[in-house]
C-alpha atoms as a printed R data frame, in Angstrom:
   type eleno elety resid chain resno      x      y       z
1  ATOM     1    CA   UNK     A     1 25.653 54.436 -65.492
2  ATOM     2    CA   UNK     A     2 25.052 51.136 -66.814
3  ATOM     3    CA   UNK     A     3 25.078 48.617 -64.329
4  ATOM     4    CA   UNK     A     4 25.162 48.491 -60.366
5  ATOM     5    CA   UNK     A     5 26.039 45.755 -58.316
6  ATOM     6    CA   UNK     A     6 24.653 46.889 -55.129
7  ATOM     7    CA   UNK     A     7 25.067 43.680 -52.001
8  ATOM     8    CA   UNK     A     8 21.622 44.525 -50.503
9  ATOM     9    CA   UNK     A     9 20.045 45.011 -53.706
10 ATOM    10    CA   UNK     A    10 21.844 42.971 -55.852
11 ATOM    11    CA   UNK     A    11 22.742 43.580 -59.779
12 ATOM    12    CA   UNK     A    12 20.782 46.124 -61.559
13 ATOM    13    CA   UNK     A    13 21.387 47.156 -65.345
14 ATOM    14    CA   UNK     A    14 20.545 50.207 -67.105
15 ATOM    15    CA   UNK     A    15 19.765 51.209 -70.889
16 ATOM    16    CA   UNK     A    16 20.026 54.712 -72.273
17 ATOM    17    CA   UNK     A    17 18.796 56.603 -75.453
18 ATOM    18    CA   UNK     A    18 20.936 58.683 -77.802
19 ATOM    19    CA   UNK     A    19 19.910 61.560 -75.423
20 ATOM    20    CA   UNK     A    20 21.143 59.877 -72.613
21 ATOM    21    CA   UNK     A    21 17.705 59.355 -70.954
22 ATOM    22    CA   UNK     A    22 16.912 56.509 -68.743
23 ATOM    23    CA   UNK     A    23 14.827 54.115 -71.280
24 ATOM    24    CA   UNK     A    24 15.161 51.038 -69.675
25 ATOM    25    CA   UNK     A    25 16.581 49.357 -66.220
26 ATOM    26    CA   UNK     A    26 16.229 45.646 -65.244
27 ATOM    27    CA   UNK     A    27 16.517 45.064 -61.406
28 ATOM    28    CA   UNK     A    28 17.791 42.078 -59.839
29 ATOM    29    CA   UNK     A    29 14.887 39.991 -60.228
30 ATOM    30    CA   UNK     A    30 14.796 40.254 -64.010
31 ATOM    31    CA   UNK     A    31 11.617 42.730 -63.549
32 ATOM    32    CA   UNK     A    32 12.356 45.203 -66.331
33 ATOM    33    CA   UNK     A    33 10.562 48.489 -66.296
34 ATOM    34    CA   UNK     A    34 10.742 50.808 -69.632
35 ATOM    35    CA   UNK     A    35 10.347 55.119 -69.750
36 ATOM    36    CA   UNK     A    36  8.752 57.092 -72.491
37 ATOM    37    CA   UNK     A    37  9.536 60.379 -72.806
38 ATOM    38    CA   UNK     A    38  7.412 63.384 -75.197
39 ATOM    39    CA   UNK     A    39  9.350 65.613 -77.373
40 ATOM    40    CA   UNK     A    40 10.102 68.477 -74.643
41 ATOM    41    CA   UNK     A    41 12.207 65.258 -72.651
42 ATOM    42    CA   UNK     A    42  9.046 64.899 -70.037
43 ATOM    43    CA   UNK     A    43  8.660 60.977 -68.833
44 ATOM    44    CA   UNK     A    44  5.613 60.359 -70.208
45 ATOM    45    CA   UNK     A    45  4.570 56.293 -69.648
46 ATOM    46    CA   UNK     A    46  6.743 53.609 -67.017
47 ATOM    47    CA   UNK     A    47  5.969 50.175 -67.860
48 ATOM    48    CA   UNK     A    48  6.443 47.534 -65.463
C-alpha cells in the first residue's frame, strides 16, 4: 500500500524498501516518521 485517503484521518502516504518493508509513511499533517530495520528484518529505530 502506498497511499490512504482515509475521511477521518485524512491522506496518508507510504514508502517501501526493495524488501517491501515499511521505511517511511507521512501522515496527514506532513509529520513523517522513518523505520530501520537490522539484518534479520527486526525494526530497529522509528524516527519522528
Amino acid at each position: 500500500k502506498e497511499l490512504m485517503d482515509d475521511p477521518d484521518k485524512g491522506k496518508w502516504t507510504y514508502k517501501h524498501d526493495a524488501l517491501n518493508r515499511l521505511i517511511s509513511q507521512t501522515d496527514a499533517k506532513g509529520q513523517i516518521t522513518k523505520l530501520q530495520y537490522d539484518k534479520l528484518d527486526r525494526l530497529r529505530k522509528r524516527i519522528d
